[in-house]
Amino acid sequence: MSQQFTYYSNELCQIHQEPCTNMCINTKCLQPLCPECIEIHFREHKECQIESLKSCRTNCSKKIRSSIQEMNQILSLQEMKTIENSSQYIELCRESLQQLKQQIIDKIDSYNKKLLQDFSNNLIQAFKESQIKEVYNRIKNLIQQLDELGTKLETQSDCQIKTIRSIYLLNTTQLIQSANQEAYKELLKLKFPLLVVSQNFNQKLDELFAQSIQIQFKKTNTTMLKIEEKQQLNNQPINIQEAPSSNQTPLLSQISEIQQGKKQSEFAITVEDNLLPSVQHKVLHYFKYNSKELNLINLDNPKEIKKIKLSIPFQIPVFHQSLITKTGQLYLIGGTTIDNNYPNTKSNAICLLDKYSLTNVGHLLTSRSSHGCCIVGDYIYSISGFGQNQTLEKTCERYNYILRKSEQIQDCLYPSIASCCVNYNNQFIYKFGGLYEKQQMNYIERFNIKDMIWQAIDPQIANKDIPLFKGLKQFAAGVQISPSSLMIFGGYDENSVSSDQSFLFTIKGENHILHMVNSKPLKIPGGFWHQQCMIYKQELFVVQNQENKDGETVETKTILRFKDRWLVC
């Protein structure tokens, strides 16, 4: 006879002090139940769905296995492009060079090695400059974390209610969709090198190596992304194109076209939208301090503002942070509670907007307000700020909003409140200024996401910009606008005087340049309590504080937009 196992939890029913054997799997409930609770729960909960813990464990295991299987399919596609195709293209290039070698003299031998190396280097550089490796690693990491959840279900002798509850709440459909979109987005951006051979190489052998054979880049064909066409791709020869019969090589022709084209503004916004195309409602937002009000601004029509009365048992803390993720989820993080102990009581809550309510989905490891905050990948970073009893916090942490888990990171070098924190290419977080012991702090530091360390940054400032630059402000806002530049603007000085200052911060490897100071000043001087900027259709949107005639900040907000110049919506 096979041994019979009773599935139960070591968590006792709070009413009957009996082991829990069942659970209501309605995601709005997820209440563990002992045998005596079942009948009571049927009467009191009209939409109850009661399952045994054994069934719950089985369902959760199936959910995990299914998610891992679907995400492995995406990862397989990623591996095909980043691993298989790279060596494949190099081999195809090698074969074509051997064909050329038969048509020309022995000179091709030495140049063949050099060209092949250049080809390989360009291909490696193409992958290096893309975000494809980060997406690959992020998907592998998510699979590993999902697998760990599945292992807990498979190996533990008792059912852990916490694990089951977290899996039921995990939106695996959204997780898979997000991973799929990220993978395809990065693959479509990749450019692969092709050999382009001039028609006159038999006439001028000496010029052949220097001018006629070049590596050019062509955007990935979408059909190459389909797994079923992988075999067809393997059978295709490398594309040896005939160059047009003119005195200019293709490369010189491209340079000429670029030189003749209109020079693009340094303030042109060339990065992608913050929100994925699949997000239905493209909005900017802000929570009104010490209220239950949320305001949503339609990015397609910024004059359209929807005010939502939230069904919550508390007032929105002041000096909190709030962010919208790329999938459209809205989070409220920390802040200062208005009570008899104001301003000493800080919140550690991480809340997610759920229809017309806020659901607590995690906690900051350190309660804080007036802190720096930004999103990088699947993490929300909370940096420095005020802790309990107005102590200045140098601690920093991050929250994985997919797995709903917080973890400590290295303390920052220059603790401050109201600093401006900006994500740069999902590789670094740049932290600008803020306030330290009521003094304006003119320090810049960055957090290296890969190495998990802070580094001090000392930028170069052009001579013409030195007299214009008035230091780094508190409650300034900033955003990445191009592959190599951040735009920082607005804020207050240590005396709470509003600033219209703006500047570009350009990153070139390890060199940092602060320039273009006040080339694009704000139309209205002021700071930004709500610091998240939204990029939408190559335009920047942000919520600015509004002041009365006495210079006092009021709850009414100004919606700004920027596309090479500032406009008030």
Coordinates of C-alpha atoms in Angstrom, one line a residue, residues 283-477:
V283 CA -0.5 58.9 -18.0
L284 CA 1.6 61.3 -15.8
H285 CA 0.5 61.3 -12.1
Y286 CA 0.8 62.8 -8.7
F287 CA -0.7 62.1 -5.3
K288 CA -2.0 65.1 -3.4
Y289 CA -0.2 65.5 -0.1
N290 CA -2.2 64.7 3.1
S291 CA -5.3 63.7 1.2
K292 CA -6.8 60.6 -0.5
E293 CA -6.6 62.1 -4.0
L294 CA -4.7 60.8 -7.0
N295 CA -4.4 62.9 -10.2
L296 CA -3.9 61.2 -13.6
I297 CA -2.8 63.4 -16.6
N298 CA -3.5 62.0 -20.1
L299 CA -0.2 62.2 -22.0
D300 CA -2.1 62.4 -25.3
N301 CA -4.1 65.4 -24.0
P302 CA -2.3 66.9 -20.9
K303 CA -5.2 69.3 -20.3
E304 CA -7.3 66.2 -19.4
I305 CA -6.8 65.5 -15.7
K306 CA -8.7 62.8 -13.9
K307 CA -9.0 63.2 -10.1
I308 CA -9.6 59.9 -8.2
K309 CA -10.9 59.7 -4.7
L310 CA -9.0 56.7 -3.2
S311 CA -10.7 54.3 -0.9
I312 CA -7.9 54.1 1.7
P313 CA -8.0 54.3 5.6
F314 CA -5.1 56.8 5.7
Q315 CA -4.0 60.2 4.3
I316 CA -1.2 60.2 1.7
P317 CA 2.1 61.0 3.5
V318 CA 3.9 64.2 2.5
F319 CA 7.3 64.1 0.8
H320 CA 6.7 60.5 -0.4
Q321 CA 7.9 59.2 -3.7
S322 CA 5.7 57.6 -6.4
L323 CA 6.6 56.0 -9.7
I324 CA 5.0 54.3 -12.7
T325 CA 6.7 51.2 -14.0
K326 CA 7.2 50.4 -17.7
T327 CA 4.1 48.1 -17.5
G328 CA 1.9 50.9 -16.0
Q329 CA 1.9 49.9 -12.4
L330 CA 1.8 52.8 -9.9
Y331 CA 3.7 52.6 -6.6
L332 CA 3.7 54.9 -3.6
I333 CA 6.9 54.7 -1.4
G334 CA 7.5 56.1 2.1
G335 CA 6.8 59.7 3.2
T336 CA 6.1 61.6 6.3
T337 CA 2.9 61.0 8.3
I338 CA 0.9 64.0 9.4
D339 CA 0.2 63.3 13.1
N340 CA 0.9 64.7 16.6
N341 CA 4.6 63.7 16.1
Y342 CA 5.0 65.5 12.8
P343 CA 7.6 65.6 11.2
N344 CA 9.3 62.7 13.0
T345 CA 7.1 59.8 11.9
K346 CA 8.2 58.3 8.6
S347 CA 6.4 55.6 6.6
N348 CA 8.0 52.4 5.4
A349 CA 5.1 51.3 3.3
I350 CA 5.4 50.3 -0.4
C351 CA 1.8 50.5 -1.9
L352 CA 0.5 49.5 -5.3
L353 CA -2.5 51.2 -6.9
D354 CA -5.3 48.7 -7.3
K355 CA -8.3 50.3 -9.0
Y356 CA -9.4 52.9 -6.5
S357 CA -7.3 51.7 -3.6
L358 CA -3.7 51.2 -2.5
T359 CA -2.5 47.7 -1.5
N360 CA 0.5 47.3 0.7
V361 CA 2.8 45.0 -1.2
G362 CA 6.1 45.5 0.7
H363 CA 8.1 47.5 3.2
L364 CA 11.2 49.7 3.0
L365 CA 13.9 48.3 5.2
T366 CA 14.4 51.8 6.5
S367 CA 11.4 54.2 6.9
R368 CA 12.2 57.4 5.0
S369 CA 10.9 60.5 3.2
S370 CA 12.3 63.2 0.9
H371 CA 14.5 60.4 -0.5
G372 CA 15.9 59.9 -4.0
C373 CA 14.0 57.3 -6.0
C374 CA 14.1 55.8 -9.5
I375 CA 13.4 52.6 -11.4
V376 CA 16.1 50.4 -13.0
G377 CA 14.9 47.2 -14.6
D378 CA 12.6 45.3 -12.1
Y379 CA 13.8 47.3 -9.1
I380 CA 12.7 50.5 -7.4
Y381 CA 15.7 52.2 -5.7
S382 CA 15.2 54.3 -2.6
I383 CA 18.3 56.5 -1.7
S384 CA 19.2 58.4 1.4
G385 CA 16.6 61.0 2.7
F386 CA 15.1 61.6 6.2
G387 CA 14.7 58.7 8.5
Q388 CA 12.7 58.5 11.7
N389 CA 12.9 61.6 14.0
Q390 CA 14.4 63.6 11.0
T391 CA 17.7 61.8 11.1
L392 CA 19.7 62.0 7.8
E393 CA 19.9 58.5 6.3
K394 CA 22.9 57.4 4.3
T395 CA 21.4 53.9 3.8
C396 CA 20.0 52.8 0.4
E397 CA 17.9 49.9 -0.7
R398 CA 16.0 48.5 -3.6
Y399 CA 12.7 46.7 -4.0
N400 CA 12.0 44.0 -6.7
Y401 CA 8.4 44.8 -7.7
I402 CA 8.0 41.5 -9.5
L403 CA 9.0 39.3 -6.6
R404 CA 8.0 41.9 -4.0
K405 CA 11.3 41.7 -2.1
S406 CA 13.5 44.4 -0.5
E407 CA 17.2 44.3 -0.1
Q408 CA 19.9 46.6 1.3
I409 CA 22.6 48.1 -1.1
Q410 CA 25.7 50.0 -0.3
D411 CA 25.4 53.3 1.6
C412 CA 25.7 56.4 -0.6
L413 CA 28.8 58.6 -0.2
Y414 CA 27.0 61.9 0.3
P415 CA 23.8 61.5 2.3
S416 CA 21.2 64.2 1.5
I417 CA 17.5 64.9 1.2
A418 CA 15.7 65.9 -1.9
S419 CA 18.4 64.8 -4.3
C420 CA 17.8 64.2 -8.0
C421 CA 18.3 60.5 -9.0
V422 CA 18.4 59.5 -12.7
N423 CA 18.7 56.1 -14.3
Y424 CA 21.3 56.0 -17.1
N425 CA 21.0 53.1 -19.6
N426 CA 20.0 50.7 -16.8
Q427 CA 23.7 50.6 -15.9
F428 CA 24.1 53.5 -13.4
I429 CA 22.1 55.7 -11.1
Y430 CA 23.4 59.3 -11.0
K431 CA 22.6 61.2 -7.8
F432 CA 22.8 65.0 -8.1
G433 CA 23.0 67.4 -5.1
G434 CA 20.3 67.8 -2.6
L435 CA 20.3 69.3 0.9
Y436 CA 22.8 68.4 3.7
E437 CA 22.3 70.0 7.2
K438 CA 20.3 72.8 5.5
Q439 CA 23.1 73.6 3.1
Q440 CA 23.1 73.1 -0.7
M441 CA 25.2 70.1 -1.5
N442 CA 27.2 70.3 -4.8
Y443 CA 28.3 66.7 -5.1
I444 CA 27.5 64.1 -7.8
E445 CA 27.8 60.4 -7.3
R446 CA 26.7 57.3 -9.2
F447 CA 25.7 53.8 -8.3
N448 CA 27.1 51.0 -10.5
I449 CA 24.3 48.5 -10.9
K450 CA 26.6 45.7 -11.9
D451 CA 29.3 46.2 -9.3
M452 CA 26.8 47.4 -6.6
I453 CA 29.1 50.3 -5.5
W454 CA 28.9 54.1 -5.3
Q455 CA 31.5 56.3 -7.0
A456 CA 32.2 60.0 -6.7
I457 CA 31.9 61.9 -10.0
D458 CA 33.8 65.1 -10.8
P459 CA 32.5 66.5 -14.1
Q460 CA 34.2 68.9 -16.5
I461 CA 32.4 72.3 -16.8
A462 CA 33.0 74.4 -20.0
N463 CA 34.5 77.8 -19.3
K464 CA 31.5 79.6 -20.8
D465 CA 29.2 77.6 -18.4
I466 CA 31.1 78.3 -15.2
P467 CA 29.6 81.8 -14.5
L468 CA 26.1 80.5 -15.4
F469 CA 26.1 77.4 -13.2
K470 CA 24.5 78.1 -9.8
G471 CA 25.1 74.8 -8.2
L472 CA 23.0 71.6 -7.7
K473 CA 19.5 72.2 -6.3
Q474 CA 17.2 70.3 -3.9
F475 CA 14.0 68.9 -5.5
A476 CA 15.4 69.2 -9.0
A477 CA 14.2 66.8 -11.6

